[in-house]
mmCIF file of C-alpha atoms and ligand atoms in Angstrom:
data_model
loop_
_atom_site.group_PDB
_atom_site.id
_atom_site.type_symbol
_atom_site.label_atom_id
_atom_site.label_comp_id
_atom_site.label_asym_id
_atom_site.label_seq_id
_atom_site.Cartn_x
_atom_site.Cartn_y
_atom_site.Cartn_z
ATOM 1 C CA MET D 15 -97.206 254.441 106.507
ATOM 2 C CA ARG D 16 -98.674 257.277 104.404
ATOM 3 C CA LYS D 17 -100.354 255.942 101.267
ATOM 4 C CA THR D 18 -99.679 257.185 97.730
ATOM 5 C CA PHE D 19 -102.168 257.075 94.862
ATOM 6 C CA GLY D 20 -101.662 257.893 91.203
ATOM 7 C CA ILE D 21 -104.113 259.414 88.735
ATOM 8 C CA LEU D 22 -104.132 259.665 84.951
ATOM 9 C CA THR D 23 -106.423 260.622 82.081
ATOM 10 C CA SER D 24 -106.318 258.459 78.993
ATOM 11 C CA GLY D 25 -107.915 258.198 75.511
ATOM 12 C CA GLY D 26 -109.894 261.091 74.044
ATOM 13 C CA ASP D 27 -110.178 263.985 76.506
ATOM 14 C CA SER D 28 -113.646 264.674 77.882
ATOM 15 C CA PRO D 29 -115.148 267.595 79.778
ATOM 16 C CA GLY D 30 -115.075 266.935 83.519
ATOM 17 C CA MET D 31 -111.755 265.081 83.589
ATOM 18 C CA ASN D 32 -110.110 268.001 85.401
ATOM 19 C CA ALA D 33 -112.984 268.275 87.863
ATOM 20 C CA ALA D 34 -112.516 264.585 88.681
ATOM 21 C CA VAL D 35 -108.758 265.113 89.229
ATOM 22 C CA VAL D 36 -109.506 268.003 91.609
ATOM 23 C CA SER D 37 -112.037 265.906 93.483
ATOM 24 C CA VAL D 38 -109.562 263.049 93.937
ATOM 25 C CA ALA D 39 -106.810 265.489 94.969
ATOM 26 C CA ARG D 40 -108.965 267.228 97.561
ATOM 27 C CA TYR D 41 -110.323 264.097 99.160
ATOM 28 C CA ALA D 42 -106.970 262.318 99.036
ATOM 29 C CA GLU D 43 -105.369 265.221 100.876
ATOM 30 C CA GLN D 44 -108.150 265.215 103.454
ATOM 31 C CA CYS D 45 -107.485 261.505 104.020
ATOM 32 C CA GLY D 46 -103.728 262.040 104.313
ATOM 33 C CA VAL D 47 -102.966 260.330 100.992
ATOM 34 C CA LYS D 48 -100.223 261.615 98.693
ATOM 35 C CA LEU D 49 -101.395 261.931 95.077
ATOM 36 C CA MET D 50 -99.165 261.660 92.014
ATOM 37 C CA GLY D 51 -100.383 263.022 88.664
ATOM 38 C CA ILE D 52 -99.302 260.837 85.739
ATOM 39 C CA ARG D 53 -99.007 262.704 82.459
ATOM 40 C CA ARG D 54 -100.096 261.746 78.937
ATOM 41 C CA GLY D 55 -102.113 258.694 79.957
ATOM 42 C CA TYR D 56 -100.365 255.359 80.289
ATOM 43 C CA ASN D 57 -97.357 256.821 78.435
ATOM 44 C CA GLY D 58 -96.424 258.541 81.688
ATOM 45 C CA LEU D 59 -95.876 255.127 83.266
ATOM 46 C CA LEU D 60 -93.383 253.900 80.672
ATOM 47 C CA GLY D 61 -90.468 255.761 82.256
ATOM 48 C CA LYS D 62 -89.320 257.218 78.962
ATOM 49 C CA SER D 63 -88.707 260.877 79.837
ATOM 50 C CA GLU D 64 -85.228 261.887 80.906
ATOM 51 C CA ASN D 65 -86.761 264.197 83.463
ATOM 52 C CA GLU D 66 -89.121 262.164 85.620
ATOM 53 C CA LEU D 67 -91.160 265.275 86.411
ATOM 54 C CA ASN D 68 -92.354 265.202 82.803
ATOM 55 C CA ASP D 69 -94.119 261.950 83.580
ATOM 56 C CA ILE D 70 -95.119 261.834 87.225
ATOM 57 C CA ARG D 71 -95.371 264.681 89.692
ATOM 58 C CA GLN D 72 -97.116 265.259 92.987
ATOM 59 C CA LEU D 73 -100.534 266.918 92.860
ATOM 60 C CA ARG D 74 -101.543 268.985 95.842
ATOM 61 C CA SER D 75 -105.149 270.040 96.103
ATOM 62 C CA GLU D 76 -104.232 273.741 96.397
ATOM 63 C CA THR D 77 -102.175 273.602 93.218
ATOM 64 C CA VAL D 78 -104.878 271.900 91.176
ATOM 65 C CA LEU D 79 -107.958 273.729 92.451
ATOM 66 C CA ASP D 80 -107.787 276.214 89.572
ATOM 67 C CA ILE D 81 -108.282 273.528 86.948
ATOM 68 C CA LEU D 82 -111.766 272.591 88.170
ATOM 69 C CA ASP D 83 -113.572 274.049 85.149
ATOM 70 C CA MET D 84 -110.607 274.217 82.798
ATOM 71 C CA ARG D 85 -111.169 272.833 79.280
ATOM 72 C CA GLY D 86 -109.308 269.734 78.076
ATOM 73 C CA THR D 87 -107.232 267.694 80.496
ATOM 74 C CA TYR D 88 -104.555 269.268 82.653
ATOM 75 C CA LEU D 89 -102.703 265.958 82.980
ATOM 76 C CA ARG D 90 -102.666 265.632 79.155
ATOM 77 C CA THR D 91 -103.820 262.422 77.523
ATOM 78 C CA ALA D 92 -102.846 259.932 74.842
ATOM 79 C CA ARG D 93 -103.658 256.542 73.464
ATOM 80 C CA CYS D 94 -100.823 254.148 74.298
ATOM 81 C CA GLU D 95 -100.097 251.357 71.806
ATOM 82 C CA GLU D 96 -97.278 249.923 73.973
ATOM 83 C CA PHE D 97 -99.802 248.990 76.625
ATOM 84 C CA PHE D 98 -100.781 245.934 74.578
ATOM 85 C CA ASP D 99 -97.320 244.452 75.156
ATOM 86 C CA GLU D 100 -97.174 241.950 78.060
ATOM 87 C CA ASP D 101 -93.548 242.784 78.935
ATOM 88 C CA VAL D 102 -94.314 246.490 79.057
ATOM 89 C CA LEU D 103 -97.248 245.802 81.364
ATOM 90 C CA ASP D 104 -95.073 243.667 83.677
ATOM 91 C CA LYS D 105 -92.477 246.439 83.909
ATOM 92 C CA VAL D 106 -95.099 249.153 84.532
ATOM 93 C CA ALA D 107 -96.698 247.120 87.341
ATOM 94 C CA GLU D 108 -93.291 246.524 88.933
ATOM 95 C CA ASP D 109 -92.298 250.194 88.680
ATOM 96 C CA LEU D 110 -95.585 251.346 90.156
ATOM 97 C CA GLU D 111 -94.936 249.279 93.252
ATOM 98 C CA LYS D 112 -91.169 249.360 93.691
ATOM 99 C CA LYS D 113 -90.097 252.637 92.111
ATOM 100 C CA HIS D 114 -93.055 254.965 92.623
ATOM 101 C CA HIS D 115 -94.553 253.252 95.701
ATOM 102 C CA ILE D 116 -98.039 253.821 94.317
ATOM 103 C CA ASP D 117 -100.688 251.861 96.231
ATOM 104 C CA GLY D 118 -103.615 252.603 93.956
ATOM 105 C CA LEU D 119 -104.340 254.092 90.564
ATOM 106 C CA VAL D 120 -107.321 256.150 89.342
ATOM 107 C CA ILE D 121 -107.829 255.900 85.582
ATOM 108 C CA ILE D 122 -110.151 258.365 83.863
ATOM 109 C CA GLY D 123 -110.933 257.192 80.342
ATOM 110 C CA GLY D 124 -113.036 255.046 78.022
ATOM 111 C CA ASP D 125 -113.151 251.354 77.148
ATOM 112 C CA GLY D 126 -109.535 251.089 75.897
ATOM 113 C CA SER D 127 -108.293 252.745 79.090
ATOM 114 C CA TYR D 128 -110.385 250.316 81.149
ATOM 115 C CA ARG D 129 -108.827 247.339 79.392
ATOM 116 C CA GLY D 130 -105.360 248.745 80.178
ATOM 117 C CA ALA D 131 -106.402 249.135 83.822
ATOM 118 C CA LEU D 132 -107.643 245.554 83.930
ATOM 119 C CA ASP D 133 -104.278 244.349 82.632
ATOM 120 C CA LEU D 134 -102.643 246.163 85.544
ATOM 121 C CA CYS D 135 -105.121 244.654 88.030
ATOM 122 C CA LYS D 136 -104.077 241.210 86.816
ATOM 123 C CA ARG D 137 -100.546 242.176 87.860
ATOM 124 C CA GLY D 138 -101.629 243.174 91.346
ATOM 125 C CA VAL D 139 -102.125 246.940 90.865
ATOM 126 C CA ARG D 140 -105.206 248.344 92.612
ATOM 127 C CA CYS D 141 -107.196 250.317 90.031
ATOM 128 C CA VAL D 142 -110.387 252.352 89.950
ATOM 129 C CA GLY D 143 -111.863 253.518 86.648
ATOM 130 C CA ILE D 144 -113.882 256.702 86.142
ATOM 131 C CA PRO D 145 -115.674 256.587 82.763
ATOM 132 C CA GLY D 146 -114.251 259.620 80.968
ATOM 133 C CA THR D 147 -115.495 259.817 77.369
ATOM 134 C CA ILE D 148 -118.058 261.954 75.573
ATOM 135 C CA ASP D 149 -119.359 258.937 73.649
ATOM 136 C CA ASN D 150 -121.492 257.352 76.400
ATOM 137 C CA ASP D 151 -120.535 253.987 74.954
ATOM 138 C CA LEU D 152 -119.741 252.079 78.155
ATOM 139 C CA PRO D 153 -122.757 249.812 78.608
ATOM 140 C CA TYR D 154 -122.399 249.334 82.394
ATOM 141 C CA THR D 155 -123.146 253.001 83.129
ATOM 142 C CA GLU D 156 -126.047 255.273 82.202
ATOM 143 C CA ALA D 157 -123.689 258.211 81.728
ATOM 144 C CA THR D 158 -120.025 258.797 81.079
ATOM 145 C CA LEU D 159 -118.155 261.890 82.188
ATOM 146 C CA GLY D 160 -118.346 264.516 79.421
ATOM 147 C CA TYR D 161 -121.372 263.087 77.638
ATOM 148 C CA ASP D 162 -123.806 265.626 79.089
ATOM 149 C CA THR D 163 -121.470 268.495 78.159
ATOM 150 C CA ALA D 164 -121.017 267.167 74.619
ATOM 151 C CA VAL D 165 -124.791 266.924 74.185
ATOM 152 C CA ASN D 166 -125.195 270.491 75.419
ATOM 153 C CA VAL D 167 -122.553 271.713 72.947
ATOM 154 C CA CYS D 168 -124.414 269.946 70.131
ATOM 155 C CA VAL D 169 -127.816 271.223 71.207
ATOM 156 C CA ASP D 170 -126.518 274.778 71.362
ATOM 157 C CA ALA D 171 -124.878 274.472 67.935
ATOM 158 C CA VAL D 172 -127.907 272.823 66.313
ATOM 159 C CA ARG D 173 -130.220 275.508 67.694
ATOM 160 C CA SER D 174 -128.007 278.119 66.022
ATOM 161 C CA ILE D 175 -127.906 276.092 62.823
ATOM 162 C CA ARG D 176 -131.688 275.739 62.830
ATOM 163 C CA ALA D 177 -132.006 279.509 63.184
ATOM 164 C CA THR D 178 -129.936 280.141 60.059
ATOM 165 C CA SER D 179 -131.696 277.252 58.284
ATOM 166 C CA ARG D 180 -135.023 278.914 59.047
ATOM 167 C CA SER D 181 -133.755 282.268 57.773
ATOM 168 C CA HIS D 182 -132.771 280.721 54.434
ATOM 169 C CA ASP D 183 -135.382 277.981 54.199
ATOM 170 C CA ARG D 184 -132.757 275.344 53.543
ATOM 171 C CA PRO D 185 -131.981 272.007 55.208
ATOM 172 C CA HIS D 186 -128.785 271.213 57.093
ATOM 173 C CA VAL D 187 -126.847 268.016 57.785
ATOM 174 C CA VAL D 188 -125.029 268.041 61.157
ATOM 175 C CA GLU D 189 -122.457 265.396 62.096
ATOM 176 C CA VAL D 190 -121.806 264.732 65.780
ATOM 177 C CA MET D 191 -119.325 262.419 67.547
ATOM 178 C CA GLY D 192 -120.077 259.208 69.463
ATOM 179 C CA ARG D 193 -117.945 256.552 67.803
ATOM 180 C CA ARG D 194 -120.325 253.546 67.438
ATOM 181 C CA CYS D 195 -122.851 254.919 69.946
ATOM 182 C CA GLY D 196 -125.743 257.081 68.742
ATOM 183 C CA ASP D 197 -126.577 258.591 72.163
ATOM 184 C CA ILE D 198 -125.181 262.070 71.409
ATOM 185 C CA ALA D 199 -127.026 262.135 68.071
ATOM 186 C CA MET D 200 -130.305 260.880 69.560
ATOM 187 C CA ARG D 201 -130.328 263.284 72.503
ATOM 188 C CA THR D 202 -129.373 266.205 70.291
ATOM 189 C CA ALA D 203 -132.145 265.356 67.833
ATOM 190 C CA ILE D 204 -134.718 265.029 70.608
ATOM 191 C CA ALA D 205 -133.711 268.264 72.325
ATOM 192 C CA THR D 206 -133.654 270.334 69.130
ATOM 193 C CA GLY D 207 -136.651 268.874 67.307
ATOM 194 C CA ALA D 208 -134.478 267.683 64.405
ATOM 195 C CA GLU D 209 -136.521 265.896 61.769
ATOM 196 C CA ILE D 210 -134.066 263.115 60.860
ATOM 197 C CA VAL D 211 -131.533 261.216 62.958
ATOM 198 C CA ILE D 212 -129.046 258.592 61.754
ATOM 199 C CA VAL D 213 -127.172 256.369 64.223
ATOM 200 C CA PRO D 214 -124.863 253.320 63.999
ATOM 201 C CA GLU D 215 -127.371 251.209 65.933
ATOM 202 C CA MET D 216 -129.845 251.289 63.022
ATOM 203 C CA LYS D 217 -129.431 250.432 59.350
ATOM 204 C CA TRP D 218 -130.568 253.297 57.169
ATOM 205 C CA ASP D 219 -131.031 254.091 53.516
ATOM 206 C CA LEU D 220 -130.267 257.343 51.751
ATOM 207 C CA ARG D 221 -133.429 256.929 49.660
ATOM 208 C CA ASP D 222 -135.520 257.095 52.876
ATOM 209 C CA VAL D 223 -133.754 260.302 53.890
ATOM 210 C CA ILE D 224 -134.525 261.813 50.480
ATOM 211 C CA ARG D 225 -138.152 260.680 50.732
ATOM 212 C CA ARG D 226 -138.512 262.085 54.249
ATOM 213 C CA LEU D 227 -136.968 265.409 53.317
ATOM 214 C CA ASN D 228 -139.137 265.727 50.216
ATOM 215 C CA GLU D 229 -142.204 265.088 52.357
ATOM 216 C CA GLN D 230 -141.125 267.794 54.786
ATOM 217 C CA ILE D 231 -140.510 270.253 51.963
ATOM 218 C CA THR D 232 -143.896 269.528 50.402
ATOM 219 C CA ASN D 233 -145.481 270.302 53.769
ATOM 220 C CA GLY D 234 -143.678 273.629 53.974
ATOM 221 C CA ASN D 235 -140.647 272.624 56.052
ATOM 222 C CA ALA D 236 -137.673 273.455 53.871
ATOM 223 C CA ARG D 237 -135.389 273.854 56.880
ATOM 224 C CA ALA D 238 -135.200 270.332 58.306
ATOM 225 C CA THR D 239 -132.127 269.163 60.210
ATOM 226 C CA VAL D 240 -130.475 265.781 59.677
ATOM 227 C CA ILE D 241 -128.329 264.718 62.670
ATOM 228 C CA VAL D 242 -125.796 261.978 61.904
ATOM 229 C CA CYS D 243 -123.508 260.125 64.310
ATOM 230 C CA GLU D 244 -119.958 260.176 62.883
ATOM 231 C CA ASN D 245 -119.645 256.426 62.269
ATOM 232 C CA ALA D 246 -123.121 255.805 60.892
ATOM 233 C CA TRP D 247 -122.104 256.627 57.330
ATOM 234 C CA GLU D 248 -120.951 253.106 56.630
ATOM 235 C CA ASP D 249 -124.274 251.646 57.852
ATOM 236 C CA GLY D 250 -126.254 253.343 55.091
ATOM 237 C CA ASN D 251 -127.264 251.192 52.172
ATOM 238 C CA MET D 252 -124.836 253.207 50.036
ATOM 239 C CA ALA D 253 -124.060 250.515 47.466
ATOM 240 C CA GLU D 254 -127.709 250.639 46.434
ATOM 241 C CA TYR D 255 -127.663 254.321 45.655
ATOM 242 C CA PRO D 256 -125.539 255.836 42.851
ATOM 243 C CA TRP D 257 -124.366 258.880 44.810
ATOM 244 C CA ARG D 258 -120.915 259.026 43.165
ATOM 245 C CA GLU D 259 -122.444 259.124 39.693
ATOM 246 C CA LEU D 260 -124.909 261.809 40.757
ATOM 247 C CA LEU D 261 -122.212 264.037 42.258
ATOM 248 C CA CYS D 262 -119.756 263.518 39.374
ATOM 249 C CA LYS D 263 -122.516 264.363 36.891
ATOM 250 C CA ASN D 264 -122.952 267.643 38.758
ATOM 251 C CA GLY D 265 -119.271 268.510 38.689
ATOM 252 C CA ILE D 266 -118.308 267.292 42.178
ATOM 253 C CA CYS D 267 -115.400 264.921 41.781
ATOM 254 C CA VAL D 268 -115.594 261.839 44.086
ATOM 255 C CA HIS D 269 -112.926 259.151 43.925
ATOM 256 C CA GLY D 270 -113.778 255.464 44.194
ATOM 257 C CA ASP D 271 -112.436 255.217 47.756
ATOM 258 C CA THR D 272 -113.873 258.497 49.058
ATOM 259 C CA PRO D 273 -116.195 257.701 51.960
ATOM 260 C CA PHE D 274 -119.649 259.247 52.091
ATOM 261 C CA SER D 275 -119.783 262.314 54.360
ATOM 262 C CA SER D 276 -122.088 265.083 55.566
ATOM 263 C CA ARG D 277 -120.940 267.302 52.702
ATOM 264 C CA HIS D 278 -121.790 264.614 50.177
ATOM 265 C CA MET D 279 -125.177 264.119 51.775
ATOM 266 C CA ALA D 280 -125.927 267.845 51.506
ATOM 267 C CA HIS D 281 -125.036 267.702 47.793
ATOM 268 C CA VAL D 282 -127.191 264.627 47.194
ATOM 269 C CA LEU D 283 -130.134 266.293 48.952
ATOM 270 C CA LYS D 284 -129.634 269.384 46.835
ATOM 271 C CA TYR D 285 -130.067 267.434 43.602
ATOM 272 C CA GLU D 286 -132.643 264.912 44.797
ATOM 273 C CA CYS D 287 -134.856 267.358 46.677
ATOM 274 C CA ASP D 288 -134.186 270.348 44.447
ATOM 275 C CA ILE D 289 -133.129 272.568 47.342
ATOM 276 C CA GLU D 290 -129.904 274.162 48.583
ATOM 277 C CA ALA D 291 -128.587 272.213 51.611
ATOM 278 C CA ARG D 292 -125.596 272.779 53.880
ATOM 279 C CA ALA D 293 -123.447 270.614 56.193
ATOM 280 C CA THR D 294 -121.572 271.153 59.470
ATOM 281 C CA VAL D 295 -119.305 268.741 61.340
ATOM 282 C CA LEU D 296 -119.288 269.688 65.039
ATOM 283 C CA GLY D 297 -116.161 267.593 65.692
ATOM 284 C CA TYR D 298 -113.814 268.459 68.523
ATOM 285 C CA THR D 299 -115.888 271.390 69.812
ATOM 286 C CA GLN D 300 -117.757 268.654 71.697
ATOM 287 C CA ARG D 301 -114.645 267.577 73.573
ATOM 288 C CA GLY D 302 -113.174 270.966 74.454
ATOM 289 C CA ALA D 303 -116.116 272.508 76.277
ATOM 290 C CA ILE D 304 -116.391 273.577 79.930
ATOM 291 C CA PRO D 305 -118.184 270.816 81.885
ATOM 292 C CA THR D 306 -121.863 271.299 82.603
ATOM 293 C CA ALA D 307 -123.160 271.297 86.174
ATOM 294 C CA TYR D 308 -124.139 267.636 85.716
ATOM 295 C CA ASP D 309 -120.659 266.572 84.610
ATOM 296 C CA SER D 310 -118.947 268.687 87.297
ATOM 297 C CA ALA D 311 -121.101 267.137 90.010
ATOM 298 C CA PHE D 312 -120.598 263.634 88.596
ATOM 299 C CA ALA D 313 -116.836 264.274 88.590
ATOM 300 C CA PHE D 314 -116.935 265.379 92.216
ATOM 301 C CA GLU D 315 -118.841 262.307 93.390
ATOM 302 C CA ALA D 316 -116.809 259.917 91.235
ATOM 303 C CA GLY D 317 -113.492 261.316 92.503
ATOM 304 C CA HIS D 318 -114.664 261.058 96.092
ATOM 305 C CA LEU D 319 -115.820 257.466 95.624
ATOM 306 C CA ALA D 320 -112.567 256.506 93.859
ATOM 307 C CA VAL D 321 -110.524 257.508 96.923
ATOM 308 C CA GLU D 322 -112.940 255.721 99.268
ATOM 309 C CA LEU D 323 -112.694 252.508 97.228
ATOM 310 C CA LEU D 324 -108.903 252.559 97.097
ATOM 311 C CA LEU D 325 -108.720 253.197 100.838
ATOM 312 C CA ASN D 326 -111.404 250.908 102.153
ATOM 313 C CA GLU D 327 -112.447 248.202 99.709
ATOM 314 C CA THR D 328 -110.752 245.109 98.384
ATOM 315 C CA PRO D 329 -111.657 244.065 94.843
ATOM 316 C CA ALA D 330 -112.043 240.454 93.723
ATOM 317 C CA GLU D 331 -108.840 238.758 92.559
ATOM 318 C CA ASN D 332 -107.417 240.227 89.319
ATOM 319 C CA ASP D 333 -110.168 242.818 89.343
ATOM 320 C CA GLY D 334 -110.620 246.481 90.222
ATOM 321 C CA PHE D 335 -113.527 248.921 90.482
ATOM 322 C CA ALA D 336 -115.382 250.957 87.879
ATOM 323 C CA ILE D 337 -117.502 253.951 88.837
ATOM 324 C CA GLY D 338 -120.691 254.753 86.951
ATOM 325 C CA VAL D 339 -124.259 255.975 87.175
ATOM 326 C CA ARG D 340 -127.198 253.643 87.750
ATOM 327 C CA ASP D 341 -130.784 254.831 88.278
ATOM 328 C CA GLY D 342 -129.394 258.345 88.397
ATOM 329 C CA ARG D 343 -126.972 257.608 91.236
ATOM 330 C CA VAL D 344 -123.210 257.210 91.291
ATOM 331 C CA PHE D 345 -122.288 253.579 92.031
ATOM 332 C CA HIS D 346 -119.380 251.192 91.577
ATOM 333 C CA SER D 347 -119.099 247.800 89.937
ATOM 334 C CA SER D 348 -116.354 245.361 89.004
ATOM 335 C CA LEU D 349 -113.821 246.819 86.557
ATOM 336 C CA ARG D 350 -113.617 243.502 84.760
ATOM 337 C CA SER D 351 -117.346 243.382 84.033
ATOM 338 C CA ALA D 352 -117.318 247.081 83.034
ATOM 339 C CA ALA D 353 -114.351 246.631 80.705
ATOM 340 C CA LEU D 354 -115.509 243.408 79.117
ATOM 341 C CA LYS D 355 -119.240 244.015 78.922
ATOM 342 C CA ILE D 356 -119.548 244.236 75.208
ATOM 343 C CA ASP D 357 -123.324 243.837 74.774
ATOM 344 C CA PRO D 358 -124.601 247.242 73.808
ATOM 345 C CA ARG D 359 -127.098 249.005 76.072
ATOM 346 C CA PRO D 360 -130.596 248.460 74.604
ATOM 347 C CA PHE D 361 -131.259 251.065 71.950
ATOM 348 C CA ASN D 362 -134.591 252.912 72.036
ATOM 349 C CA GLU D 363 -135.866 252.012 68.574
ATOM 350 C CA LYS D 364 -139.330 253.413 69.258
ATOM 351 C CA LEU D 365 -137.941 256.864 69.970
ATOM 352 C CA TYR D 366 -135.720 256.643 66.883
ATOM 353 C CA ASN D 367 -138.725 255.764 64.691
ATOM 354 C CA THR D 368 -140.798 258.553 66.201
ATOM 355 C CA ILE D 369 -138.155 261.199 65.461
ATOM 356 C CA ASN D 370 -137.843 259.971 61.885
ATOM 357 C CA THR D 371 -141.580 259.848 61.171
ATOM 358 C CA LEU D 372 -143.124 262.765 63.114
ATOM 359 C CA PRO D 373 -145.247 264.679 60.608
ATOM 360 C CA TYR D 374 -144.647 268.365 60.034
ATOM 361 C CA LEU D 375 -147.675 270.564 60.656
ATOM 362 C CA PRO D 376 -147.455 273.594 58.343
ATOM 363 C CA ARG D 377 -147.816 277.057 59.868
ATOM 364 C CA GLU D 378 -149.433 280.036 58.228
ATOM 365 C CA ASP D 379 -146.085 281.245 56.869
ATOM 366 C CA ASP D 380 -145.364 277.843 55.349
ATOM 367 C CA LEU D 381 -148.758 277.722 53.635
ATOM 368 C CA ILE D 382 -148.017 281.086 52.001
ATOM 369 C CA LEU D 383 -144.623 279.801 50.812
ATOM 370 C CA ILE D 384 -146.158 276.580 49.479
ATOM 371 C CA ALA D 385 -148.911 278.510 47.681
ATOM 372 C CA ALA D 386 -146.273 280.751 46.103
ATOM 373 C CA GLY D 387 -144.273 277.664 45.057
ATOM 374 C CA ASN D 388 -141.402 279.252 46.932
ATOM 375 C CA VAL D 389 -139.924 276.572 49.159
ATOM 376 C CA LYS D 390 -137.370 275.251 46.679
ATOM 377 C CA LYS D 391 -134.051 276.722 45.658
HETATM 378 O O1 F6P K 9 -113.871 258.678 72.038
HETATM 379 C C1 F6P K 9 -114.055 260.031 71.954
HETATM 380 C C2 F6P K 9 -113.890 260.500 70.537
HETATM 381 O O2 F6P K 9 -114.023 261.894 70.542
HETATM 382 C C3 F6P K 9 -114.840 259.879 69.513
HETATM 383 O O3 F6P K 9 -116.115 260.446 69.564
HETATM 384 C C4 F6P K 9 -114.085 260.127 68.243
HETATM 385 O O4 F6P K 9 -114.430 259.207 67.261
HETATM 386 C C5 F6P K 9 -112.668 259.929 68.676
HETATM 387 O O5 F6P K 9 -112.613 260.191 70.055
HETATM 388 C C6 F6P K 9 -111.668 260.809 67.971
HETATM 389 O O6 F6P K 9 -110.411 260.455 68.426
HETATM 390 P P1 F6P K 9 -109.046 261.209 68.168
HETATM 391 O O7 F6P K 9 -108.830 262.175 69.288
HETATM 392 O O8 F6P K 9 -108.026 260.124 68.203
HETATM 393 O O9 F6P K 9 -109.156 261.898 66.848
#
């Protein structure tokens, strides 16, 4: 009998999700498999819409080919709280088999989506995970789908920011995404020559940032860039440094529960380093970009492998498959180990220290500015 697979995208959207859907659709069709697109992540499996087509509809390769390099995710996405409920999971697994006759499911998403997939595996659903998240925070794989694109967006933006910083001789704080993983920040800093990087993997101290920036300014570099991973703010030794008092004294009102942010850092640097500083949060621009060649090719290979695995391989009991990259090649491992592997990938502390300590070598222009006492605001 003809087989039917389902596919969904779940969690934060990431560039390359559509390319992976196209890849699965094309190869499934070539193998004679019917493919159903499930909309809005796991929500599409809850059977809540009055019109079933709002949740699950057939995907033919010719109808999805145009989405290959489309931004966002064509299938839509969501985070699904109900998927933590055991009864809901039982019902979804039963419906997948008896109502939708789906023999295998491809899930494109991050760690939360993988855990949902594992819960379905335990109920006998055959699942394959493709790591779709810009954060690169799944330790079993060297790269997640969308990470390369997000880094390229950041590098492009930081290069532009550094150009305007140079024009004005003023430093800039740039916040990038990554959740609790500093990979986007690190790669962006390396590729752009940023002078300071702050990541959740390393404790940091605002007084060191001030010291480092002052050193740079003294050497003629009044245009340094500080790259910060979004969730590293709380890892700074903020209690030790009276930033609220400093800002309030200078007319910037900060409430007791206001968290420290890139804008606050720019203000602190302004007063502590006696220089105008600016801040930019790159935010969702990183998620909505067109996939790079790397991500598009990864999506193609991952989609192809997902169909192969569902057709030809049998996972261990209560387990499924997770696709990733190892030694630069697309491979598959156990979904359970991918979903539950919580030890972080080793962080390259040496590289981090090098970025944050590389000396600035003044150029002729800088020496003139220093001599004229002109590098400050
Ligand atoms: O996981 C991807 C990600 O973009 C993170 O980098 C970010 O912290 C989070 O999603 C934002 O999620 P939301 O779409 O729920 O605002």
